[in-house]
Coordinates of C-alpha atoms and ligand atoms in Angstrom, one line a residue:
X979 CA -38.1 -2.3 -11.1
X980 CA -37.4 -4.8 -13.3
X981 CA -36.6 -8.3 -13.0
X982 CA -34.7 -8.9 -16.1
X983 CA -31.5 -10.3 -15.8
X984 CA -28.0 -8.5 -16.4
X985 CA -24.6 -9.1 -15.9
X986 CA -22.8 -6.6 -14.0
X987 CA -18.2 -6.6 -14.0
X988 CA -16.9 -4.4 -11.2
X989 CA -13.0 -4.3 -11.0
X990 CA -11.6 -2.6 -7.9
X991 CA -8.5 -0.5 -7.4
X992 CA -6.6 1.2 -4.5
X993 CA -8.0 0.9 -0.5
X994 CA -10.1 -0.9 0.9
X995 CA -13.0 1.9 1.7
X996 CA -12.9 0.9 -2.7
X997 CA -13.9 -2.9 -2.1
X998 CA -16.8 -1.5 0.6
X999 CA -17.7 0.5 -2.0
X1000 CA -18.2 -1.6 -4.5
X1001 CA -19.8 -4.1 -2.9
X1002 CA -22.7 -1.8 -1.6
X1003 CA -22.8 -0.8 -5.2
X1004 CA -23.6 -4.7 -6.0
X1005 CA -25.9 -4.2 -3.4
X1006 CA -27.7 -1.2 -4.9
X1007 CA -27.8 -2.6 -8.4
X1008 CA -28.9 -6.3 -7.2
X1009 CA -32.5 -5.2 -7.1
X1010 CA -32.4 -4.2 -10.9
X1011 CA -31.6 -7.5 -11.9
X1012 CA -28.1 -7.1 -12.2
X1013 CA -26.1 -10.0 -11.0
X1014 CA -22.4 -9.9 -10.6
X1015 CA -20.2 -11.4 -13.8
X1016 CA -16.4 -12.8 -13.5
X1017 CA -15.4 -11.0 -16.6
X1018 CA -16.5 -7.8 -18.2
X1019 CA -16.7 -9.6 -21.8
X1020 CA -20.8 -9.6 -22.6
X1021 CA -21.4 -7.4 -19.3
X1022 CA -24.4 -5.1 -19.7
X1023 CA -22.9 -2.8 -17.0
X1024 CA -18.6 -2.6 -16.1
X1025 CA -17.9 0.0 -13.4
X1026 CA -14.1 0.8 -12.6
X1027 CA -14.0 1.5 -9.1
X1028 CA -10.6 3.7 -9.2
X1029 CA -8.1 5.0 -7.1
X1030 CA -5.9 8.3 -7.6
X1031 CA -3.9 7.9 -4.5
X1032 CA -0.7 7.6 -6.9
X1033 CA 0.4 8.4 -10.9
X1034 CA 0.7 4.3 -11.8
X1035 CA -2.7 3.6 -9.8
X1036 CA -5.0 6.6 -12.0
X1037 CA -3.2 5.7 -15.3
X1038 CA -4.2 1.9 -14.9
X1039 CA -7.9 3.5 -15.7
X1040 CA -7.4 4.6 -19.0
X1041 CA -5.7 1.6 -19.8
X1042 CA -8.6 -0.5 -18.7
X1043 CA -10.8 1.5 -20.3
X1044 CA -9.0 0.7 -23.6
X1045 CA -9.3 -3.0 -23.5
X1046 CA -12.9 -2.3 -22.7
X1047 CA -13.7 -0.5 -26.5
X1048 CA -13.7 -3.5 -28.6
X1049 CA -15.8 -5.6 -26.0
X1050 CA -18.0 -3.0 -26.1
X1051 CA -18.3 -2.0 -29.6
X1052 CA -19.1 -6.3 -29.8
X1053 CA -21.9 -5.8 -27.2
X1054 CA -23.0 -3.2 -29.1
X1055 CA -25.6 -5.6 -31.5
X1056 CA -26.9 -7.3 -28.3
X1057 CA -28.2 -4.4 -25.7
X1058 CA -25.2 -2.8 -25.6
X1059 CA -22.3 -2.5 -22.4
X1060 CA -22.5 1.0 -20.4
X1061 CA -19.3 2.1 -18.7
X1062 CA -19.1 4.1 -15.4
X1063 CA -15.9 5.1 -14.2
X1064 CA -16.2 5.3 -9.9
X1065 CA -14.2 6.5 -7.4
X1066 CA -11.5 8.5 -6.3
X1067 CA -10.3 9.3 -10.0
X1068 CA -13.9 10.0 -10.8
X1069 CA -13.9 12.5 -8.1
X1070 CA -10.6 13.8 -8.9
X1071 CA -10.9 14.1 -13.1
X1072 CA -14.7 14.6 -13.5
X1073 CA -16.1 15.2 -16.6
X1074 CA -12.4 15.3 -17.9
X1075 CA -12.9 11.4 -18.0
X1076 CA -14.9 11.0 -21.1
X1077 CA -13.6 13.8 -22.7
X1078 CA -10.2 11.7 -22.5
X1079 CA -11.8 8.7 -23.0
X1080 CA -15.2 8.7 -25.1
X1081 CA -16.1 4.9 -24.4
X1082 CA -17.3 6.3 -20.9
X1083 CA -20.5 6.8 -20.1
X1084 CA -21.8 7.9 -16.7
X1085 CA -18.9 8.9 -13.6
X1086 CA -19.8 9.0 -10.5
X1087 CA -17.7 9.8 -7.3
X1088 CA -17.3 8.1 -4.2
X1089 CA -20.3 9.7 -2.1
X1090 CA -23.0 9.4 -4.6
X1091 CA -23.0 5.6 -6.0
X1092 CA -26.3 5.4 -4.2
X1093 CA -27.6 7.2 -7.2
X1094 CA -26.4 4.8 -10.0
X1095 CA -30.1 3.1 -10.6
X1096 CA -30.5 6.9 -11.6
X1097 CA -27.9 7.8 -13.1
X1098 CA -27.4 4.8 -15.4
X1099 CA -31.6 4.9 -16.8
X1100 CA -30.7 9.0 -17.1
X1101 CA -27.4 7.1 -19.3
X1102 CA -30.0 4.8 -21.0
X1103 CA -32.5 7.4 -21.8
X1104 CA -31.1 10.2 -23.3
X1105 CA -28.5 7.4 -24.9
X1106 CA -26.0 9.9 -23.4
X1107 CA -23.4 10.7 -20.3
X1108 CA -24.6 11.5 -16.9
X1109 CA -22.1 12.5 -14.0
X1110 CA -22.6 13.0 -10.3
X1111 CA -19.6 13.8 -7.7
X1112 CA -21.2 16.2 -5.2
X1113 CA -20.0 15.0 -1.4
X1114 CA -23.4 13.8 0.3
X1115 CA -21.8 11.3 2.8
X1116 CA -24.7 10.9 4.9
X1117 CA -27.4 10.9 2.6
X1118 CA -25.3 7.7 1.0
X1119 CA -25.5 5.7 4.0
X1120 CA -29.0 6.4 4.5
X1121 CA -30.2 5.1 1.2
X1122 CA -27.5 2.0 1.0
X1123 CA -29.3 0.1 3.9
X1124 CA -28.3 -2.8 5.8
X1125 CA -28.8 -5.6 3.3
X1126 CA -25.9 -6.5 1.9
X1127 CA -24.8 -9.4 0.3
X1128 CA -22.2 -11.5 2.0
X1129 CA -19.3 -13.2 0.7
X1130 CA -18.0 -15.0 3.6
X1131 CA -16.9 -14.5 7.3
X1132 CA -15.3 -11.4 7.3
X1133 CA -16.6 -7.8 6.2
X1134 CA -15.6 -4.3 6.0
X1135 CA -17.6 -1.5 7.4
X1136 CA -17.1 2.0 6.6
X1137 CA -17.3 4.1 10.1
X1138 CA -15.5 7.1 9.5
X1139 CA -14.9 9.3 5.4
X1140 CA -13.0 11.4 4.3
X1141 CA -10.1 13.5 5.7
X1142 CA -8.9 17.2 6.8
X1143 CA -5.6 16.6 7.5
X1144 CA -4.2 17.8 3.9
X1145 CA -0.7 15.8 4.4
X1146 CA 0.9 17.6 1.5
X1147 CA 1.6 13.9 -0.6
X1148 CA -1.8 13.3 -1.0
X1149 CA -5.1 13.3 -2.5
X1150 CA -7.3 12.1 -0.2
X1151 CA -8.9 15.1 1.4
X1152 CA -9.3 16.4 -2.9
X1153 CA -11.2 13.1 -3.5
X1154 CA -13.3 11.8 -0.2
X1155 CA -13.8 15.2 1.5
X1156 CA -13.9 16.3 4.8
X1157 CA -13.3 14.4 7.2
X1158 CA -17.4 12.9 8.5
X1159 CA -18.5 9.8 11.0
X1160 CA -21.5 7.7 11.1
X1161 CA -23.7 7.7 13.9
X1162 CA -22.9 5.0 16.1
X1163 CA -26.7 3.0 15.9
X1164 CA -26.5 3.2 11.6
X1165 CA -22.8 1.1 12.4
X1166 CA -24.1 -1.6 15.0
X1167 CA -27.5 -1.5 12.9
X1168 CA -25.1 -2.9 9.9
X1169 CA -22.9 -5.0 12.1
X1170 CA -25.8 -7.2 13.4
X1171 CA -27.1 -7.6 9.9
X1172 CA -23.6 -8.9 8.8
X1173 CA -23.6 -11.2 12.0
X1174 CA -26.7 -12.7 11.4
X1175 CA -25.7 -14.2 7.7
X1176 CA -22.2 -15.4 9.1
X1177 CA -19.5 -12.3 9.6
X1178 CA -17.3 -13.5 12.7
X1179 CA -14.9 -10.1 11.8
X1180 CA -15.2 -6.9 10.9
X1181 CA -13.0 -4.6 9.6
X1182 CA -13.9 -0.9 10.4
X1183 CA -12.6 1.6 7.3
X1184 CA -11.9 4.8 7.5
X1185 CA -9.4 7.0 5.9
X1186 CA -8.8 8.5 9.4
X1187 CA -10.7 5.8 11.5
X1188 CA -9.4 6.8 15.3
X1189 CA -10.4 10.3 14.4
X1190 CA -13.9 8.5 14.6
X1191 CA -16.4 10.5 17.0
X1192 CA -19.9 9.9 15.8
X1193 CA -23.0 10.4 17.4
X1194 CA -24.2 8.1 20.2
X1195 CA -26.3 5.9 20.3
X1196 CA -30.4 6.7 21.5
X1197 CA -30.8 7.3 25.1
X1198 CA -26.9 8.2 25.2
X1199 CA -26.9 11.5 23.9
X1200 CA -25.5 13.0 27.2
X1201 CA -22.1 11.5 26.4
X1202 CA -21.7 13.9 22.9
X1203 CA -19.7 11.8 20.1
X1204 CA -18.1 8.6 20.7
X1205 CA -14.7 7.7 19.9
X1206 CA -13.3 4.8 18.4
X1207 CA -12.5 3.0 21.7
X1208 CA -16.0 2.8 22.6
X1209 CA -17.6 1.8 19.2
X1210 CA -15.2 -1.0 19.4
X1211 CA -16.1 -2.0 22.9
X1212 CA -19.7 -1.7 21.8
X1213 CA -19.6 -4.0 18.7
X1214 CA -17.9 -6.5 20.5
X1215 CA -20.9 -7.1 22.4
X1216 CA -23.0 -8.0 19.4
X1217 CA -23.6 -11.9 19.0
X1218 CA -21.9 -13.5 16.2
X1219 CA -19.2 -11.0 15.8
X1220 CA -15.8 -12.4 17.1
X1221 CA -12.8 -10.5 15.6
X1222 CA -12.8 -6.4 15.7
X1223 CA -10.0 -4.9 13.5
X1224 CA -10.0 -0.7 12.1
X1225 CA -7.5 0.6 9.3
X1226 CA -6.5 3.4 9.0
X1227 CA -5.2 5.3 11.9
X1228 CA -3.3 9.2 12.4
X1229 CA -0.4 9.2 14.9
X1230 CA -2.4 13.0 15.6
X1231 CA -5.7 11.2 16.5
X1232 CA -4.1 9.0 18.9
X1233 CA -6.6 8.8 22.0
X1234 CA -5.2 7.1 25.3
X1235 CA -9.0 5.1 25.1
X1236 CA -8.1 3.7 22.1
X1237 CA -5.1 2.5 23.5
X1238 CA -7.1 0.9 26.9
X1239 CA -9.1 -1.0 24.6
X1240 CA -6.4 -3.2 23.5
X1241 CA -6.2 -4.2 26.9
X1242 CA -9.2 -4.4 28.1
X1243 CA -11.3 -5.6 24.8
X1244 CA -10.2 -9.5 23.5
X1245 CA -12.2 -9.3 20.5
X1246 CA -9.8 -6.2 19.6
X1247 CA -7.2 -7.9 17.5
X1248 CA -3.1 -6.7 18.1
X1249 CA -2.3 -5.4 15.0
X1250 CA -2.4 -1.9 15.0
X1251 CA -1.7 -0.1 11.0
X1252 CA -0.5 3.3 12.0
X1253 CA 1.3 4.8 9.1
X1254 CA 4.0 7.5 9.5
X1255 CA 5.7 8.0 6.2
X1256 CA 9.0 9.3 7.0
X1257 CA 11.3 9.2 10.1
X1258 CA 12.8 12.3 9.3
X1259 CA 11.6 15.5 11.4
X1260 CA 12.1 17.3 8.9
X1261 CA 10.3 15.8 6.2
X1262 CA 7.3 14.9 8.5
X1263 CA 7.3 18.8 9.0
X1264 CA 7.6 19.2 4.8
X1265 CA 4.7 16.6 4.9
X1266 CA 2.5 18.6 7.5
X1267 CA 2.4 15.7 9.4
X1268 CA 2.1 17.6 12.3
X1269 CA 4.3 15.5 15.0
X1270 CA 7.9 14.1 15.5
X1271 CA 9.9 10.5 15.1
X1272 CA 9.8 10.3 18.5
X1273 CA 6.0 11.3 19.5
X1274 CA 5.3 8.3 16.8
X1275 CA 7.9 6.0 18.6
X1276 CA 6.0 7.1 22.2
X1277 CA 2.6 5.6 21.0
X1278 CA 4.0 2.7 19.8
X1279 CA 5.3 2.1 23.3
X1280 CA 1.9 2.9 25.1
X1281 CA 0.7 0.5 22.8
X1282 CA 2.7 -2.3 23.9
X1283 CA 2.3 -1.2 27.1
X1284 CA -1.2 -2.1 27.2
X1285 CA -1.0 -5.2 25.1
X1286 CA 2.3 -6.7 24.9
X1287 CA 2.3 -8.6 22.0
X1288 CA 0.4 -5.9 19.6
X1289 CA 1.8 -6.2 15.7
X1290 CA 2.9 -2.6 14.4
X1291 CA 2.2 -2.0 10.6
X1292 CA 2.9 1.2 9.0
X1293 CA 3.2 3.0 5.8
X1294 CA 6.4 4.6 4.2
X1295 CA 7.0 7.2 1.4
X1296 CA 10.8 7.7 0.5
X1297 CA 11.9 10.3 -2.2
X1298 CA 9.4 12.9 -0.7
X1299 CA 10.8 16.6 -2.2
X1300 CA 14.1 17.5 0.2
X1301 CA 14.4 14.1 1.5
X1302 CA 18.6 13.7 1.9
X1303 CA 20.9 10.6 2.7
X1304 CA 20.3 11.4 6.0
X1305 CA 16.5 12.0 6.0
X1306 CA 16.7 8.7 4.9
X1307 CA 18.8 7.2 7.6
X1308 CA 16.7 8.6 9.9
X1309 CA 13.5 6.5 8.3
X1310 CA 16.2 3.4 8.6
X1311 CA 16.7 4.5 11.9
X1312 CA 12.9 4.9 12.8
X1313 CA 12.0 1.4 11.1
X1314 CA 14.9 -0.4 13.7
X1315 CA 13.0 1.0 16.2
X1316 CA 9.8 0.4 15.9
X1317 CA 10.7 -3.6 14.3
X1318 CA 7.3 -3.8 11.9
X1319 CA 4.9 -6.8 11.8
X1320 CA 4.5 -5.6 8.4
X1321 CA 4.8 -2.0 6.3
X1322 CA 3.9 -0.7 3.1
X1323 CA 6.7 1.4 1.5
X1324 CA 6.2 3.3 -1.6
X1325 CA 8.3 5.8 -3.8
X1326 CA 6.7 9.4 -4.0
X1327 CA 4.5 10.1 -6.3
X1328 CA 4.1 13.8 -7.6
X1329 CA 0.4 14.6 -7.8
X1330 CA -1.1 17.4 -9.4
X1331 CA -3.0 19.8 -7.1
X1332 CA -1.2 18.9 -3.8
X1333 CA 1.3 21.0 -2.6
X1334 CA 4.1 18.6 -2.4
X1335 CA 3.7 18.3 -6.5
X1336 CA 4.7 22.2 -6.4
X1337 CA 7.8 21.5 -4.4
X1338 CA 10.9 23.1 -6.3
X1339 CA 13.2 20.4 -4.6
X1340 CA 11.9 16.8 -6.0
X1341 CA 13.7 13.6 -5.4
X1342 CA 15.5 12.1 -8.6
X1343 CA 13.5 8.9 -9.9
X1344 CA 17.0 6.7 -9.5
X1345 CA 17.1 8.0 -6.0
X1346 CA 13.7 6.9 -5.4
X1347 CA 14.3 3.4 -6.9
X1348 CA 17.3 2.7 -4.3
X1349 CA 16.2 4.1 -1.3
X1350 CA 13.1 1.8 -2.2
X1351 CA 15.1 -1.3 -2.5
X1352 CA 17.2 -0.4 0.9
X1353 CA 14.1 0.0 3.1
X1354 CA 11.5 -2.9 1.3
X1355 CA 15.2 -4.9 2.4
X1356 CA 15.2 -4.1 5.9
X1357 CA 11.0 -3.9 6.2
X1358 CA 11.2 -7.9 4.6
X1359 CA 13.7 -9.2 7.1
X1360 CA 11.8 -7.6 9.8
X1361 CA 8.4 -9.0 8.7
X1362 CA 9.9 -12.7 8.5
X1363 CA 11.8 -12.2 11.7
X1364 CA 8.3 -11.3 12.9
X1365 CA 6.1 -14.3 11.5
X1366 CA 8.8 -16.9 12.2
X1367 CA 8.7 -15.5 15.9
X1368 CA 5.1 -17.4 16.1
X1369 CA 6.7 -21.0 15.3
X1370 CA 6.1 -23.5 18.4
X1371 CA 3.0 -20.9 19.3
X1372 CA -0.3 -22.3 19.7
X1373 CA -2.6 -19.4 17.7
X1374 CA -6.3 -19.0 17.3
X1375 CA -7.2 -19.0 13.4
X1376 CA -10.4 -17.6 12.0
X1377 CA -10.8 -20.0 8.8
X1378 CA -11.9 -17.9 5.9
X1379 CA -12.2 -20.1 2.8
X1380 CA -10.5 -23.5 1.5
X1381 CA -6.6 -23.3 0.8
X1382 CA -5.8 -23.8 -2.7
X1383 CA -4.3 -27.1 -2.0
X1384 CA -7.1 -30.1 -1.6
X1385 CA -8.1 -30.3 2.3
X1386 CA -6.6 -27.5 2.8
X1387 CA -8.0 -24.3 4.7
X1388 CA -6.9 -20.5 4.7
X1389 CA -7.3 -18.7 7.6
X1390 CA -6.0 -15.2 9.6
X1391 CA -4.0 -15.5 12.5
X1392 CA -4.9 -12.9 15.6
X1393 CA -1.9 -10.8 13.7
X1394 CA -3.1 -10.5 10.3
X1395 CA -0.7 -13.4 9.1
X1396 CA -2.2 -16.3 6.6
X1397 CA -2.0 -19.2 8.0
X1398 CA -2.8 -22.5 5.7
X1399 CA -3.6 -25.8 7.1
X1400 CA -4.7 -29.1 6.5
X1401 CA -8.5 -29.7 8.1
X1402 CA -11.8 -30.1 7.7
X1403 CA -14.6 -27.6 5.8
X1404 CA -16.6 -27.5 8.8
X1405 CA -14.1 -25.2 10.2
X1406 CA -14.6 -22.3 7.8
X1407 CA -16.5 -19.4 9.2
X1408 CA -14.8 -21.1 12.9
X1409 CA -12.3 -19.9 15.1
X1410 CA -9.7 -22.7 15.9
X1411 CA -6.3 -23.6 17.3
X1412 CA -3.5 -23.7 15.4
X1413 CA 0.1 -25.0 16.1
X1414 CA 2.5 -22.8 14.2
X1415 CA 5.3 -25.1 12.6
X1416 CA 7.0 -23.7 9.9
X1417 CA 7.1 -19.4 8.0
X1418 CA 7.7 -17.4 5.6
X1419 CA 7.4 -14.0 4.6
X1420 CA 4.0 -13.8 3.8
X1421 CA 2.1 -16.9 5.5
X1422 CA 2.3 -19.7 8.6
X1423 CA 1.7 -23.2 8.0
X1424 CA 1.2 -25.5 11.4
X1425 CA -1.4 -28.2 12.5
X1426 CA -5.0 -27.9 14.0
X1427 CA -5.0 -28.3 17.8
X1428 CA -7.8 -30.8 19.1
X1429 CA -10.7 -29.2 17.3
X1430 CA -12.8 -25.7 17.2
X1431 CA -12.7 -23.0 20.2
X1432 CA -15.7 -21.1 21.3
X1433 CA -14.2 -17.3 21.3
X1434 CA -11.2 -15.5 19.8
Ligands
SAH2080 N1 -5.3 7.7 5.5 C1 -4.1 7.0 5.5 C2 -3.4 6.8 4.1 C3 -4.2 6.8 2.9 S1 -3.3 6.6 1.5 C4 -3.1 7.8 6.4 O1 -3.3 8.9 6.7 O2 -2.1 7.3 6.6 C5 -2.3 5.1 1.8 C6 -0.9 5.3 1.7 O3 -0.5 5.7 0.4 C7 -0.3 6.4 2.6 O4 -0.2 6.1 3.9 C8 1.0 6.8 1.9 O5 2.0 6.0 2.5 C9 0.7 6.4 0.5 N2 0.6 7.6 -0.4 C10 -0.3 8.6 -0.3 N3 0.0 9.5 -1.2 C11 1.1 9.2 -1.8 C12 1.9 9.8 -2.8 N4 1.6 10.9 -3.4 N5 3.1 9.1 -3.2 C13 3.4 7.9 -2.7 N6 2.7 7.3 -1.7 C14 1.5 7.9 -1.3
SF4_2081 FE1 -3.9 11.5 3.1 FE2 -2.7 12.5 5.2 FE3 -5.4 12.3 5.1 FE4 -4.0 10.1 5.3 S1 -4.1 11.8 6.8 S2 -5.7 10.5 4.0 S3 -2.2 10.5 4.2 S4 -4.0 13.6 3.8
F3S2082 FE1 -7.1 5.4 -3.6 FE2 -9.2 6.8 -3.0 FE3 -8.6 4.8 -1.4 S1 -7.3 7.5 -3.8 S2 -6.4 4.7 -1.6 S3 -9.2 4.7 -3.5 S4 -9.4 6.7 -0.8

């Protein structure tokens, strides 16, 4: 291996499974000397960890990649900059990449960035291209390890890949294949390595995470896969680790376990991100959703049932092919409802090789734009209805980093929600109370309660 030093520029798009993945691909290239860089100008290496999931997000690529010609025709005298295009448009486009865009050297898909040392000498030697996007999921995980590098107090930690639900919007089954779990011992074996250099909360990723059911761990094997209730349960017994979270969660994968363990686990935060897209019946159906407004409006209940003060967040799509005035209405309708925490909303986006792309009855753009605008209205009102609710609360904060204000420190509230107050360093990587006095749409302010606590 060698030692020299190099300067390595990964920019990340789309999920968050993206930022896991480029961080273990920091981690994989760290031993070749490369060593990460704040700006791709001068970079030997610039990977563009992409996402497809919608038109704007896969053209920002090509874009990117044209800024990056002149820096790297000016690297070109002094060792040169090599280009890998990663991720879900690298799965999606292949080869297609650098025909499009020449300046590309090596892409690689999601499950086989284990392979870049590899890949980017096979670039180096033959002064040519190299691509890999077969689906080896497990193999990956094997060969990543546990080492990673740690930024601060929280961490992702991918559980659960990939997806076989086809939902008739989307590319994610095209670009992360079907749907896979890791065995429950590789996940605590990377949890207690995070806890050890500081993590106090993970996140666990998965494009379908409560569909998790991965092997148990050794001496356990009588009870066949594990779901996600009992991974959770299990992690939260590892020392150090203070704050559980998962994203993303199907309404179809909704297991009454699950549910328990927001009663019954404290280190299980409420929020709960369980996306529905539509609360029309009708377009759910269009969207092969595979359930109803109201079976999505049931679990909501059990979920407050068995933790009453559990934040809902969601995902929307409005303009999907056939959607009416009254399709819409019925999302409006759904949203009352359910009052969200927080929700994504987005305006369809037509992409080529799902199904919904072929649909003969596609939403006009100016359609799109309003029905936008009506719902992101009623979603914002909710959300600061919903963070001003905590003012006079006392909350426990899990200080992540300093504010950018002097003295002042960023943290997470139990509900997702920054919170920014004045108080000491010390506190970083701490859990501690905080007196909620004043909100706003996207963050608390309030004032630190006699000191650090213990537990969440
Ligand atoms: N696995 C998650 C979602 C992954 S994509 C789930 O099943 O819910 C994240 C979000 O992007 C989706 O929830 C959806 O709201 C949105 N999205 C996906 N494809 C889209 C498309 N073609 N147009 C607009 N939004 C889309
Ligand atoms: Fe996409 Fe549907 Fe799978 Fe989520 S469940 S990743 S929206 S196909
Ligand atoms: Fe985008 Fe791929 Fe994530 S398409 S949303 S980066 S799984």
């Amino acid at each position: 291996m060698s030692s020299t030093r190099k300067r390595l520029f990964i920019k990340t798009y789309g999920c968050q499974m993206n930022v896991y993945d480029s961080e273990r691909m920091r981690d994989v290239l760290a031993p070749l000397g490369y060593e990460p860089a704040e700006e791709p100008d001068g970079a030997d290496l610039v990977i563009l960890n992409t996402c497809h999931i919608r038109e704007k997000a896969a053209e920002k690529v090509y874009s990117e990649l044209g800024r990056l010609r002149p820096l790297k025709d000016e690297k070109a005298a002094s060792g040169g900059m090599t280009i890998a295009v990663a991720g879900c448009v690298a799965q999606a486009e292949g080869a297609e990449i650098m025909k499009r865009a020449p300046v590309v050297d090596l892409v690689v898909g999601p499950q086989t960035y284990h392979k870049l040392p590899e890949l980017i000498a096979q670039t180096h030697r033959a002064r040519g291209e190299a691509l890999d996007t077969e689906f080896e999921v497990e193999d990956k995980f094997d060969k990543l390890g546990n080492d990673r590098q740690v930024d601060g107090h929280t961490a992702f930690v991918t559980v659960q890949e990939g997806c076989d639900k086809f939902c008739t919007f989307c590319v994610v089954p095209y670009t992360r294949g079907a749907e896979w779990s890791r065995p429950v011992d590789q996940i605590v074996a990377e949890v207690r390595a995070l806890a050890a250099k500081g993590v106090r909360e993970v996140t666990l990723l998965g494009q379908n995470v409560n569909a998790f059911h991965g092997e148990p761990p050794a001496g356990r094997e009588a009870d066949g896969p594990w779901g996600l209730g009992q991974l959770v349960r299990h992690l939260a017994l590892i020392g150090g680790i203070e704050r559980i979270r998962f994203t993303t969660s199907h309404p179809r994968d909704m297991e009454e376990d699950l549910i328990q363990a927001f009663a019954d686990t404290p280190k299980l935060m409420p929020y709960f991100h369980l996306p529905v897209q539509s609360g029309s019946d009708k377009i759910l159906k269009a969207m092969n959703r595979q359930h109803t407004g109201e079976e999505y409006l049931a679990i909501i209940e059990r979920l407050r049932a068995a933790r009453s003060d559990i934040a809902i967040s969601g995902d929307m799509i409005v303009g999907f092919p056939g959607e009416t005035d009254k399709d819409f209405e019925d999302t409006l309708n759904l949203v009352r409802q359910v009052n969200y925490a927080s929700c994504f909303s987005f305006k369809y986006s037509r992409r080529p090789g799902t199904p919904g792309a072929a649909m003969f009855n596609q939403v006009d753009e100016a359609v799109k734009t309003e029905r936008l605008a009506i719902l992101q209205d009623l979603l914002n009102q909710q959300q600061v209805a919903f963070n001003e609710s905590q003012i006079g609360r006392t909350l426990p904060v899990l200080f992540e980093k300093a504010g950018r204000k002097d003295g002042q420190l960023h943290g997470r509230s139990p509900y997702l929600q920054s919170v920014h107050v004045d108080g000491p360093d010390h506190l970083i990587g701490r859990i501690a109370d905080v007196r909620i006095e004043a909100a706003s749409r996207n963050a608390l302010t309030g004032q630190l309660v006699d000191g650090e606590r213990s537990a969440a």
